[in-house]
Tab-separated table of C-alpha atoms and ligand atoms in Angstrom:
chain	number	residue	atom	x	y	z
Q	1	UNK	CA	3.280	23.567	-15.735
Q	2	UNK	CA	1.233	21.259	-17.931
Q	3	UNK	CA	1.475	17.732	-16.633
Q	4	UNK	CA	0.038	14.463	-17.890
Q	5	UNK	CA	-0.318	11.617	-15.408
Q	6	UNK	CA	-0.661	8.112	-16.806
Q	7	UNK	CA	-2.635	5.672	-14.662
Q	8	UNK	CA	-5.649	6.403	-12.466
Q	9	UNK	CA	-4.885	3.973	-9.640
Q	10	UNK	CA	-4.289	5.304	-6.151
Q	11	UNK	CA	-0.810	6.680	-6.926
Q	12	UNK	CA	-1.754	8.308	-10.257
Q	13	UNK	CA	-5.057	9.664	-9.063
Q	14	UNK	CA	-3.703	11.102	-5.826
Q	15	UNK	CA	-0.674	12.544	-7.642
Q	16	UNK	CA	-2.889	14.148	-10.300
Q	17	UNK	CA	-5.212	15.733	-7.715
Q	18	UNK	CA	-2.296	16.969	-5.586
Q	19	UNK	CA	-0.400	18.327	-8.608
Q	20	UNK	CA	-3.532	20.313	-9.508
Q	21	UNK	CA	-3.624	21.568	-5.936
Q	22	UNK	CA	-0.013	22.738	-6.375
Q	23	UNK	CA	-1.230	24.899	-9.246
Q	24	UNK	CA	-0.384	22.763	-12.263
Q	25	UNK	CA	-2.646	22.045	-15.210
Q	26	UNK	CA	-3.093	18.276	-15.123
Q	27	UNK	CA	-4.481	15.678	-17.476
Q	28	UNK	CA	-5.012	12.253	-15.954
Q	29	UNK	CA	-5.043	9.381	-18.431
Q	30	UNK	CA	-6.880	6.293	-17.298
Q	31	UNK	CA	-7.437	3.793	-20.107
Q	32	UNK	CA	-10.329	2.004	-18.381
Q	33	UNK	CA	-13.272	4.131	-19.605
Q	34	UNK	CA	-15.534	3.221	-16.656
Q	35	UNK	CA	-12.876	4.168	-14.153
Q	36	UNK	CA	-12.063	7.344	-16.093
Q	37	UNK	CA	-15.764	8.275	-16.121
Q	38	UNK	CA	-16.261	7.812	-12.404
Q	39	UNK	CA	-13.107	9.819	-11.640
Q	40	UNK	CA	-14.232	12.625	-13.945
Q	41	UNK	CA	-17.550	12.657	-12.076
Q	42	UNK	CA	-15.662	13.051	-8.799
Q	43	UNK	CA	-16.457	9.490	-7.660
Q	44	UNK	CA	-13.144	7.617	-7.514
Q	45	UNK	CA	-13.290	3.845	-6.983
Q	46	UNK	CA	-10.807	4.103	-4.150
Q	47	UNK	CA	-11.227	5.831	-0.820
Q	48	UNK	CA	-8.496	8.310	0.135
Q	49	UNK	CA	-8.952	10.876	2.853
Q	50	UNK	CA	-9.139	14.362	1.286
Q	51	UNK	CA	-9.170	13.091	-2.285
Q	52	UNK	CA	-12.811	13.759	-3.132
Q	53	UNK	CA	-12.474	17.319	-1.868
Q	54	UNK	CA	-9.487	17.907	-4.170
Q	55	UNK	CA	-11.323	16.338	-7.094
Q	56	UNK	CA	-14.395	18.478	-6.616
Q	57	UNK	CA	-12.211	21.570	-6.354
Q	58	UNK	CA	-10.105	20.947	-9.460
Q	59	UNK	CA	-12.060	18.727	-11.873
Q	60	UNK	CA	-13.073	20.651	-14.950
Q	61	UNK	CA	-10.777	23.493	-13.884
Q	62	UNK	CA	-7.119	22.497	-13.610
Q	63	UNK	CA	-7.707	18.734	-13.640
Q	64	UNK	CA	-9.037	16.798	-16.609
Q	65	UNK	CA	-9.524	13.070	-17.105
Q	66	UNK	CA	-9.255	11.170	-20.348
Q	67	UNK	CA	-9.044	7.536	-21.438
Q	68	UNK	CA	-6.971	8.348	-24.511
Q	69	UNK	CA	-3.455	9.725	-24.981
Q	70	UNK	CA	-4.433	12.427	-27.497
Q	71	UNK	CA	-3.276	15.500	-25.592
Q	72	UNK	CA	-0.003	14.225	-24.118
Q	73	UNK	CA	2.089	16.269	-26.533
Q	74	UNK	CA	0.493	19.452	-25.150
Q	75	UNK	CA	1.948	18.733	-21.704
Q	76	UNK	CA	5.498	19.594	-20.605
Q	77	UNK	CA	6.020	16.374	-18.760
Q	78	UNK	CA	4.406	13.021	-18.084
Q	79	UNK	CA	4.337	10.924	-14.923
Q	80	UNK	CA	4.052	7.167	-15.392
Q	81	UNK	CA	1.982	5.842	-12.476
Q	82	UNK	CA	0.715	2.479	-13.707
Q	83	UNK	CA	0.607	-0.606	-11.494
Q	84	UNK	CA	3.412	-3.138	-11.237
Q	85	UNK	CA	1.699	-6.105	-9.536
Q	86	UNK	CA	3.618	-9.203	-8.524
Q	87	UNK	CA	4.496	-11.227	-11.602
Q	88	UNK	CA	6.214	-14.506	-12.293
Q	89	UNK	CA	8.858	-15.577	-9.795
Q	90	UNK	CA	8.097	-12.597	-7.537
Q	91	UNK	CA	9.362	-9.966	-9.981
Q	92	UNK	CA	7.019	-7.109	-10.895
Q	93	UNK	CA	4.752	-7.662	-13.872
Q	94	UNK	CA	5.796	-4.909	-16.274
Q	95	UNK	CA	3.066	-5.354	-18.872
Q	96	UNK	CA	1.264	-2.134	-17.876
Q	97	UNK	CA	4.553	-0.208	-17.872
Q	98	UNK	CA	5.341	-1.538	-21.335
Q	99	UNK	CA	1.986	-0.598	-22.735
Q	100	UNK	CA	2.129	2.878	-21.134
Q	101	UNK	CA	5.592	3.427	-22.686
Q	102	UNK	CA	4.289	2.347	-26.092
Q	103	UNK	CA	1.310	4.705	-25.987
Q	104	UNK	CA	3.286	7.557	-24.471
Q	105	UNK	CA	6.094	7.152	-27.022
Q	106	UNK	CA	3.663	7.157	-29.947
Q	107	UNK	CA	1.911	10.260	-28.704
Q	108	UNK	CA	5.245	12.108	-28.496
Q	109	UNK	CA	6.119	11.442	-32.143
Q	110	UNK	CA	4.814	14.777	-33.379
Q	111	UNK	CA	6.015	16.884	-30.484
Q	112	UNK	CA	8.893	19.049	-31.587
Q	113	UNK	CA	9.964	20.442	-28.220
Q	114	UNK	CA	11.596	18.834	-25.183
Q	115	UNK	CA	9.438	16.530	-23.024
Q	116	UNK	CA	10.200	15.046	-19.619
Q	117	UNK	CA	9.082	11.555	-18.599
Q	118	UNK	CA	9.003	10.862	-14.864
Q	119	UNK	CA	8.732	7.249	-13.789
Q	120	UNK	CA	6.764	6.873	-10.549
Q	121	UNK	CA	5.686	3.234	-10.796
Q	122	UNK	CA	7.693	0.964	-8.496
Q	123	UNK	CA	10.198	-0.932	-10.634
Q	124	UNK	CA	13.362	-2.859	-9.879
Q	125	UNK	CA	16.711	-1.081	-10.308
Q	126	UNK	CA	17.678	-0.989	-13.943
Q	127	UNK	CA	14.116	-1.039	-15.313
Q	128	UNK	CA	13.840	2.656	-16.194
Q	129	UNK	CA	17.117	2.650	-18.082
Q	130	UNK	CA	16.794	-0.865	-19.459
Q	131	UNK	CA	13.146	-0.840	-20.487
Q	132	UNK	CA	11.305	2.463	-20.059
Q	133	UNK	CA	13.778	4.780	-21.796
Q	134	UNK	CA	14.476	2.497	-24.800
Q	135	UNK	CA	10.754	1.758	-25.277
Q	136	UNK	CA	9.735	5.421	-25.231
Q	137	UNK	CA	12.574	6.457	-27.545
Q	138	UNK	CA	11.726	3.640	-29.936
Q	139	UNK	CA	8.007	4.393	-30.115
Q	140	UNK	CA	8.468	8.164	-30.240
Q	141	UNK	CA	11.182	7.844	-32.918
Q	142	UNK	CA	13.008	10.651	-31.145
Q	143	UNK	CA	16.561	11.109	-29.977
Q	144	UNK	CA	17.739	10.714	-26.395
Q	145	UNK	CA	18.384	14.440	-25.868
Q	146	UNK	CA	14.857	15.449	-26.981
Q	147	UNK	CA	13.212	13.570	-24.145
Q	148	UNK	CA	14.421	13.712	-20.551
Q	149	UNK	CA	13.904	10.903	-18.029
Q	150	UNK	CA	13.672	10.815	-14.239
Q	151	UNK	CA	12.723	8.249	-11.638
Q	152	UNK	CA	10.712	9.720	-8.775
Q	153	UNK	CA	9.453	6.986	-6.413
Q	154	UNK	CA	6.303	7.447	-4.352
Q	155	UNK	CA	6.073	6.946	-0.600
Q	156	UNK	CA	2.313	7.241	-0.256
Q	157	UNK	CA	0.489	5.224	2.357
Q	158	UNK	CA	-2.944	4.043	1.321
Q	159	UNK	CA	-5.564	6.039	3.189
Q	160	UNK	CA	-3.111	8.875	3.883
Q	161	UNK	CA	-1.817	9.342	0.384
Q	162	UNK	CA	-2.949	12.971	-0.014
Q	163	UNK	CA	-1.281	13.996	3.236
Q	164	UNK	CA	1.877	12.039	2.331
Q	165	UNK	CA	2.029	13.679	-1.096
Q	166	UNK	CA	1.693	17.211	0.285
Q	167	UNK	CA	3.965	16.646	3.315
Q	168	UNK	CA	6.627	14.118	2.338
Q	169	UNK	CA	9.715	13.344	4.423
Q	170	UNK	CA	11.754	13.694	1.245
Q	171	UNK	CA	11.423	13.906	-2.498
Q	172	UNK	CA	13.710	11.522	-4.359
Q	173	UNK	CA	14.605	12.371	-7.922
Q	174	UNK	CA	16.798	10.025	-9.874
Q	175	UNK	CA	18.091	11.508	-13.103
Q	176	UNK	CA	20.990	11.215	-15.483
Q	177	UNK	CA	21.097	14.850	-16.575
Q	178	UNK	CA	20.701	18.085	-14.600
Q	179	UNK	CA	18.064	19.684	-16.874
Q	180	UNK	CA	15.621	16.829	-16.338
Q	181	UNK	CA	16.355	16.810	-12.617
Q	182	UNK	CA	15.739	20.564	-12.320
Q	183	UNK	CA	12.437	20.330	-14.164
Q	184	UNK	CA	11.243	17.349	-12.107
Q	185	UNK	CA	12.209	19.188	-8.920
Q	186	UNK	CA	10.338	22.319	-9.960
Q	187	UNK	CA	7.084	20.320	-10.136
Q	188	UNK	CA	7.165	20.099	-6.346
Q	189	UNK	CA	7.735	23.800	-5.765
Q	190	UNK	CA	5.497	24.759	-2.874
Q	191	UNK	CA	6.124	21.554	-0.961
Q	192	UNK	CA	8.533	21.849	1.910
Q	193	UNK	CA	10.756	18.795	1.922
Q	194	UNK	CA	14.379	17.984	1.270
Q	195	UNK	CA	15.107	16.835	-2.271
Q	196	UNK	CA	17.475	13.937	-2.782
Q	197	UNK	CA	19.023	13.800	-6.228
Q	198	UNK	CA	20.429	10.432	-7.199
Q	199	UNK	CA	21.141	8.298	-10.211
Q	200	UNK	CA	18.087	6.655	-11.727
Q	201	UNK	CA	18.958	3.173	-10.443
Q	202	UNK	CA	19.529	4.465	-6.910
Q	203	UNK	CA	16.095	6.123	-6.894
Q	204	UNK	CA	14.521	2.822	-7.922
Q	205	UNK	CA	16.395	1.064	-5.135
Q	206	UNK	CA	15.494	3.689	-2.495
Q	207	UNK	CA	11.853	2.742	-2.925
Q	208	UNK	CA	12.479	-0.985	-2.406
Q	209	UNK	CA	14.956	-0.431	0.408
Q	210	UNK	CA	12.486	1.833	2.231
Q	211	UNK	CA	9.612	-0.628	2.029
Q	212	UNK	CA	11.855	-3.565	2.890
Q	213	UNK	CA	13.220	-1.736	5.918
Q	214	UNK	CA	9.751	-0.813	7.187
Q	215	UNK	CA	8.629	-4.432	6.716
Q	216	UNK	CA	11.770	-5.522	8.585
Q	217	UNK	CA	10.907	-3.250	11.510
Q	218	UNK	CA	7.456	-4.835	11.709
Q	219	UNK	CA	8.722	-8.416	11.568
Q	220	UNK	CA	11.378	-7.518	14.133
Q	221	UNK	CA	8.714	-6.073	16.429
Q	222	UNK	CA	6.655	-9.225	15.899
Q	223	UNK	CA	9.508	-11.624	16.619
Q	224	UNK	CA	10.433	-9.699	19.759
Q	225	UNK	CA	6.722	-9.459	20.544
Q	226	UNK	CA	6.359	-13.241	20.427
Q	227	UNK	CA	9.260	-13.516	22.832
Q	228	UNK	CA	7.662	-10.906	25.083
Q	229	UNK	CA	4.406	-12.851	25.033
Q	230	UNK	CA	6.198	-16.029	26.158
Q	231	UNK	CA	7.770	-14.012	28.990
Q	232	UNK	CA	4.455	-12.283	29.877
Q	233	UNK	CA	5.899	-8.910	28.912
Q	234	UNK	CA	3.846	-6.287	27.065
Q	235	UNK	CA	5.620	-5.790	23.706
Q	236	UNK	CA	4.109	-2.288	23.366
Q	237	UNK	CA	5.714	-1.180	26.604
Q	238	UNK	CA	9.031	-2.533	25.362
Q	239	UNK	CA	8.835	-0.921	21.929
Q	240	UNK	CA	7.833	2.392	23.459
Q	241	UNK	CA	11.100	2.372	25.343
Q	242	UNK	CA	13.038	1.158	22.312
Q	243	UNK	CA	11.496	3.656	19.875
Q	244	UNK	CA	12.464	6.632	22.030
Q	245	UNK	CA	16.031	6.151	20.876
Q	246	UNK	CA	16.256	8.636	17.995
Q	247	UNK	CA	18.434	6.206	16.062
Q	248	UNK	CA	15.512	3.765	16.027
Q	249	UNK	CA	12.371	6.011	16.135
Q	250	UNK	CA	8.947	4.860	17.340
Q	251	UNK	CA	7.307	4.185	13.976
Q	252	UNK	CA	6.490	0.774	12.539
Q	253	UNK	CA	7.276	-1.058	15.760
Q	254	UNK	CA	3.671	-2.053	16.424
Q	255	UNK	CA	3.609	-5.790	16.941
Q	256	UNK	CA	0.529	-7.627	15.753
Q	257	UNK	CA	-0.770	-9.978	13.088
Q	258	UNK	CA	1.834	-8.867	10.525
Q	259	UNK	CA	1.855	-6.613	7.487
Q	260	UNK	CA	-0.365	-6.859	4.427
Q	261	UNK	CA	-1.296	-4.581	1.570
Q	262	UNK	CA	-0.325	-4.260	-2.038
Q	263	UNK	CA	3.190	-2.980	-1.372
Q	264	UNK	CA	5.299	-4.557	1.375
Q	265	UNK	CA	4.658	-8.226	0.458
Q	266	UNK	CA	5.061	-7.592	-3.275
Q	267	UNK	CA	8.175	-5.433	-2.927
Q	268	UNK	CA	9.837	-7.927	-0.596
Q	269	UNK	CA	9.193	-10.744	-3.075
Q	270	UNK	CA	10.616	-8.630	-5.887
Q	271	UNK	CA	13.756	-7.764	-3.931
Q	272	UNK	CA	14.250	-11.412	-2.970
Q	273	UNK	CA	13.840	-12.496	-6.604
Q	274	UNK	CA	16.314	-9.809	-7.670
Q	275	UNK	CA	18.872	-10.923	-5.063
Q	276	UNK	CA	18.528	-14.533	-6.139
Q	277	UNK	CA	19.024	-13.621	-9.781
Q	278	UNK	CA	22.311	-12.031	-8.710
Q	279	UNK	CA	23.332	-15.109	-6.698
Q	280	UNK	CA	23.023	-13.128	-3.481
Q	281	UNK	CA	21.375	-14.663	-0.426
Q	282	UNK	CA	18.585	-12.412	0.887
Q	283	UNK	CA	18.764	-13.870	4.402
Q	284	UNK	CA	17.156	-10.974	6.257
Q	285	UNK	CA	14.457	-10.382	3.663
Q	286	UNK	CA	13.458	-14.054	3.658
Q	287	UNK	CA	13.199	-14.075	7.439
Q	288	UNK	CA	11.055	-10.930	7.333
Q	289	UNK	CA	8.715	-12.768	4.983
Q	290	UNK	CA	8.732	-15.947	7.073
Q	291	UNK	CA	7.902	-14.143	10.320
Q	292	UNK	CA	5.085	-12.365	8.514
Q	293	UNK	CA	3.623	-15.591	7.157
Q	294	UNK	CA	3.672	-17.318	10.535
Q	295	UNK	CA	2.425	-14.394	12.577
Q	296	UNK	CA	-1.327	-14.568	11.781
Q	297	UNK	CA	-1.361	-18.293	12.455
Q	298	UNK	CA	-0.095	-17.648	15.987
Q	299	UNK	CA	-3.481	-16.071	16.655
Q	300	UNK	CA	-5.103	-19.417	15.959
Q	301	UNK	CA	-2.651	-21.211	18.252
Q	302	UNK	CA	-3.655	-18.795	20.998
Q	303	UNK	CA	-7.286	-19.409	20.181
Q	304	UNK	CA	-6.935	-23.183	20.329
Q	305	UNK	CA	-5.146	-22.809	23.626
Q	306	UNK	CA	-8.287	-21.117	24.953
Q	307	UNK	CA	-11.164	-23.030	23.380
Q	308	UNK	CA	-9.645	-26.270	22.120
Q	309	UNK	CA	-10.430	-27.734	18.713
Q	310	UNK	CA	-11.925	-25.215	16.327
Q	311	UNK	CA	-14.169	-27.624	14.419
Q	312	UNK	CA	-17.786	-26.495	14.643
Q	313	UNK	CA	-16.921	-23.451	16.784
Q	314	UNK	CA	-18.403	-20.104	15.784
Q	315	UNK	CA	-15.555	-17.622	15.370
Q	316	UNK	CA	-16.142	-13.913	14.769
Q	317	UNK	CA	-13.421	-12.246	12.680
Q	318	UNK	CA	-13.456	-8.471	13.197
Q	319	UNK	CA	-11.500	-6.606	10.530
Q	320	UNK	CA	-10.875	-7.778	6.984
Q	321	UNK	CA	-8.985	-4.845	5.422
Q	322	UNK	CA	-5.161	-5.018	5.519
Q	323	UNK	CA	-5.254	-1.914	7.714
Q	324	UNK	CA	-7.832	0.600	8.892
Q	325	UNK	CA	-9.298	3.377	6.733
Q	326	UNK	CA	-9.316	1.310	3.545
Q	327	UNK	CA	-11.469	-1.311	1.850
Q	328	UNK	CA	-8.338	-2.943	0.422
Q	329	UNK	CA	-7.907	-6.588	1.430
Q	330	UNK	CA	-4.835	-7.354	-0.661
Q	331	UNK	CA	-2.521	-9.620	1.365
Q	332	UNK	CA	-4.614	-8.830	4.439
Q	333	UNK	CA	-3.552	-10.995	7.366
Q	334	UNK	CA	-7.198	-11.886	7.865
Q	335	UNK	CA	-7.067	-14.005	4.680
Q	336	UNK	CA	-4.694	-16.719	6.014
Q	337	UNK	CA	-6.616	-16.631	9.315
Q	338	UNK	CA	-9.968	-17.238	7.591
Q	339	UNK	CA	-8.462	-19.914	5.321
Q	340	UNK	CA	-7.025	-21.786	8.288
Q	341	UNK	CA	-10.263	-21.463	10.266
Q	342	UNK	CA	-12.098	-22.924	7.276
Q	343	UNK	CA	-9.603	-25.768	7.032
Q	344	UNK	CA	-10.162	-26.549	10.712
Q	345	UNK	CA	-13.922	-26.674	10.156
Q	346	UNK	CA	-14.816	-23.543	12.152
Q	347	UNK	CA	-18.004	-21.634	11.493
Q	348	UNK	CA	-16.811	-18.128	10.481
Q	349	UNK	CA	-18.715	-14.892	10.815
Q	350	UNK	CA	-16.963	-11.736	9.639
Q	351	UNK	CA	-17.342	-7.975	9.869
Q	352	UNK	CA	-15.400	-4.964	8.581
Q	353	UNK	CA	-16.566	-1.326	8.398
Q	354	UNK	CA	-15.455	-0.983	4.757
Q	355	UNK	CA	-14.035	-4.208	3.343
Q	356	UNK	CA	-16.910	-6.713	3.443
Q	357	UNK	CA	-17.654	-6.387	-0.279
Q	358	UNK	CA	-13.982	-6.781	-1.209
Q	359	UNK	CA	-13.669	-9.925	0.913
Q	360	UNK	CA	-16.948	-11.331	-0.437
Q	361	UNK	CA	-15.414	-11.311	-3.907
Q	362	UNK	CA	-12.565	-13.506	-2.637
Q	363	UNK	CA	-14.305	-15.701	-0.047
Q	364	UNK	CA	-18.005	-16.419	-0.462
Q	365	UNK	CA	-18.691	-19.329	1.865
Q	366	UNK	CA	-18.550	-17.550	5.219
Q	367	UNK	CA	-21.155	-15.399	6.932
Q	368	UNK	CA	-20.797	-11.598	6.725
Q	369	UNK	CA	-22.512	-9.213	9.139
Q	370	UNK	CA	-23.458	-5.530	8.887
Q	371	UNK	CA	-22.115	-4.661	12.367
Q	372	UNK	CA	-19.536	-5.963	14.827
Q	373	UNK	CA	-22.323	-6.566	17.359
Q	374	UNK	CA	-24.109	-8.857	14.889
Q	375	UNK	CA	-20.943	-10.808	14.219
Q	376	UNK	CA	-20.321	-11.294	17.928
Q	377	UNK	CA	-23.791	-12.635	18.761
Q	378	UNK	CA	-23.466	-16.284	19.813
Q	379	UNK	CA	-19.756	-16.531	18.876
Q	380	UNK	CA	-17.497	-18.899	20.788
Q	381	UNK	CA	-14.563	-16.564	20.265
Q	382	UNK	CA	-13.554	-13.417	18.450
Q	383	UNK	CA	-10.340	-12.446	16.649
Q	384	UNK	CA	-9.542	-8.790	15.920
Q	385	UNK	CA	-7.525	-8.450	12.706
Q	386	UNK	CA	-7.595	-4.737	11.777
Q	387	UNK	CA	-6.978	-1.604	13.869
Q	388	UNK	CA	-10.297	0.083	13.065
Q	389	UNK	CA	-10.889	2.870	15.619
Q	390	UNK	CA	-14.541	1.788	16.035
Q	391	UNK	CA	-13.324	-1.471	17.578
Q	392	UNK	CA	-11.859	0.501	20.474
Q	393	UNK	CA	-15.462	1.327	21.521
Q	394	UNK	CA	-16.505	-2.325	21.748
Q	395	UNK	CA	-17.191	-3.734	25.187
Q	396	UNK	CA	-20.780	-4.720	26.005
Q	397	UNK	CA	-21.077	-6.162	22.505
Q	398	UNK	CA	-18.690	-8.917	23.598
Q	399	UNK	CA	-21.271	-9.995	26.199
Q	400	UNK	CA	-23.433	-11.242	23.328
Q	401	UNK	CA	-20.873	-13.965	22.686
Q	402	UNK	CA	-21.393	-17.476	23.988
Q	403	UNK	CA	-18.113	-17.007	25.829
Q	404	UNK	CA	-16.108	-13.801	26.121
Q	405	UNK	CA	-12.952	-15.102	24.421
Q	406	UNK	CA	-11.270	-12.209	22.629
Q	407	UNK	CA	-7.964	-12.598	20.802
Q	408	UNK	CA	-6.451	-9.367	19.558
Q	409	UNK	CA	-4.146	-9.265	16.513
Q	410	UNK	CA	-3.892	-5.439	16.602
Q	411	UNK	CA	-3.634	-3.273	19.680
Q	412	UNK	CA	-6.965	-1.446	19.490
Q	413	UNK	CA	-9.389	-2.746	22.125
Q	414	UNK	CA	-9.645	-1.120	25.517
Q	415	UNK	CA	-12.015	-3.459	27.358
Q	416	UNK	CA	-11.314	-6.345	29.756
Q	417	UNK	CA	-10.717	-10.045	28.940
Q	418	UNK	CA	-8.372	-9.463	26.014
Q	419	UNK	CA	-5.624	-11.846	24.989
Q	420	UNK	CA	-3.209	-9.917	22.761
Q	421	UNK	CA	-0.968	-11.666	20.257
Q	422	UNK	CA	2.172	-10.058	21.713
Q	423	UNK	CA	0.895	-8.574	24.954
K	501	UGA	C1	3.403	1.304	2.318
K	501	UGA	C2	4.435	2.330	2.794
K	501	UGA	O1	4.175	2.706	4.143
K	501	UGA	C3	4.414	3.569	1.893
K	501	UGA	O2	5.452	4.452	2.280
K	501	UGA	C4	4.633	3.133	0.448
K	501	UGA	O3	4.620	4.218	-0.450
K	501	UGA	C5	3.557	2.165	0.052
K	501	UGA	O4	3.610	1.019	0.940
K	501	UGA	C6	3.813	1.751	-1.382
K	501	UGA	O5	4.826	1.094	-1.653
K	501	UGA	O6	3.087	2.191	-2.281
K	501	UGA	P1	0.782	0.938	2.722
K	501	UGA	O7	0.968	-0.413	2.079
K	501	UGA	O8	-0.341	1.779	2.300
K	501	UGA	O9	2.106	1.839	2.531
K	501	UGA	O10	0.563	0.640	4.251
K	501	UGA	P2	1.284	0.910	5.650
K	501	UGA	O11	0.549	1.953	6.372
K	501	UGA	O12	2.737	1.091	5.472
K	501	UGA	O13	0.999	-0.497	6.383
K	501	UGA	C7	1.390	-1.739	5.792
K	501	UGA	C8	1.046	-2.884	6.706
K	501	UGA	O14	1.902	-2.902	7.839
K	501	UGA	C9	-0.387	-2.871	7.275
K	501	UGA	O15	-0.922	-4.176	7.209
K	501	UGA	C10	-0.200	-2.433	8.718
K	501	UGA	O16	-1.214	-2.912	9.580
K	501	UGA	C11	1.143	-3.071	9.015
K	501	UGA	N1	1.864	-2.426	10.142
K	501	UGA	C12	2.266	-1.124	10.039
K	501	UGA	C13	2.164	-3.164	11.289
K	501	UGA	O17	1.814	-4.359	11.398
K	501	UGA	N2	2.861	-2.549	12.295
K	501	UGA	C14	3.277	-1.265	12.204
K	501	UGA	O18	3.921	-0.789	13.156
K	501	UGA	C15	2.963	-0.528	11.072
């Protein structure tokens, strides 16, 4: 099949590379010319395991990159994969979706045959039917039955997006007519996974409900973890026993400093804003958010309990990315920790294997180090914020500290003298 993918962010780029791997002819449209150029040279601005290998295999063969919409009409179907960052009042900002629909619609004006548009960007229920479909029909000046529409949410974890694309738990296809649904489903031929066909609105909601539920599991594990800590119980031992119940499952029960990233916090806010607009009370969702906001600050309470007032103390923060294997710091739990340490007048020295440059763009007035060992030298205490595997090797490096006070916000260290947030 000939597929055009609109948006070269992590979802669009990974989807385009994986669709090429599935044997399709793919054109990726990324309107930022610099970004488009670096992708076409096989140097994406994001790091995803396995992505560069796919790019070098397919670029110039089955995968092409462009910053203009000129060849859309030559494709059979288009995926919309543009970003929907948090906008006013917590709802997604749809400006990129609107502009993609405008450009896509215009480029379909002269196409005489059927075209399928598949919405992959995360949007609130009702958006595809209320905004995407009317905008594309308007700008293409075509009738509803000449263009088909589907909503096909993504469940890609950053850092593991290629693996998640090729081996999904399920493929959700929301559609209002069987022809569009069949065509969208056939794109994934070759991938072994159950396909769930729903209405468009349900597919949109499945994405939010999934992320909200995963975030809920984490905040639940953290709330229980805090209780465990007060009772001197190891929360990981407890959740191991809990997760073995197949009705619960062991995933996303890791207590720690809370969840970050570009998805969970934003999607929770959007769902809360949606509920409020419907006069519903999102009691659980708000609590999930509240637990997550308080969780990183508990690390500082633990720290103060150990070393007293933080003013003038040298604190090493290990881990800046919102999780390991990424340089993404969006909503990273290390941000509120650093902000609070600054407010308390601590002297902060930070290290991350990949995310130092990203954090430098946000926070300039702290010291950054090239290695964990450098950050630890002379520190009064250390806080571990990200589960980077290299941190599990640390031990003697902690002896360089003025005092071996180690507070762990993620369960990753294996040495002695650790105070875990929930263990
Ligand atoms: C998340 C979802 O996992 C994907 O399925 C979804 O497609 C994606 O959002 C999205 O909406 O695009 P991602 O944000 O990349 O993916 O990250 P996760 O691996 O889910 O982790 C999110 C946060 O939760 C991280 O800060 C992680 O450290 C934290 N976490 C995760 C915990 O604190 N405990 C856990 O047990 C698991």
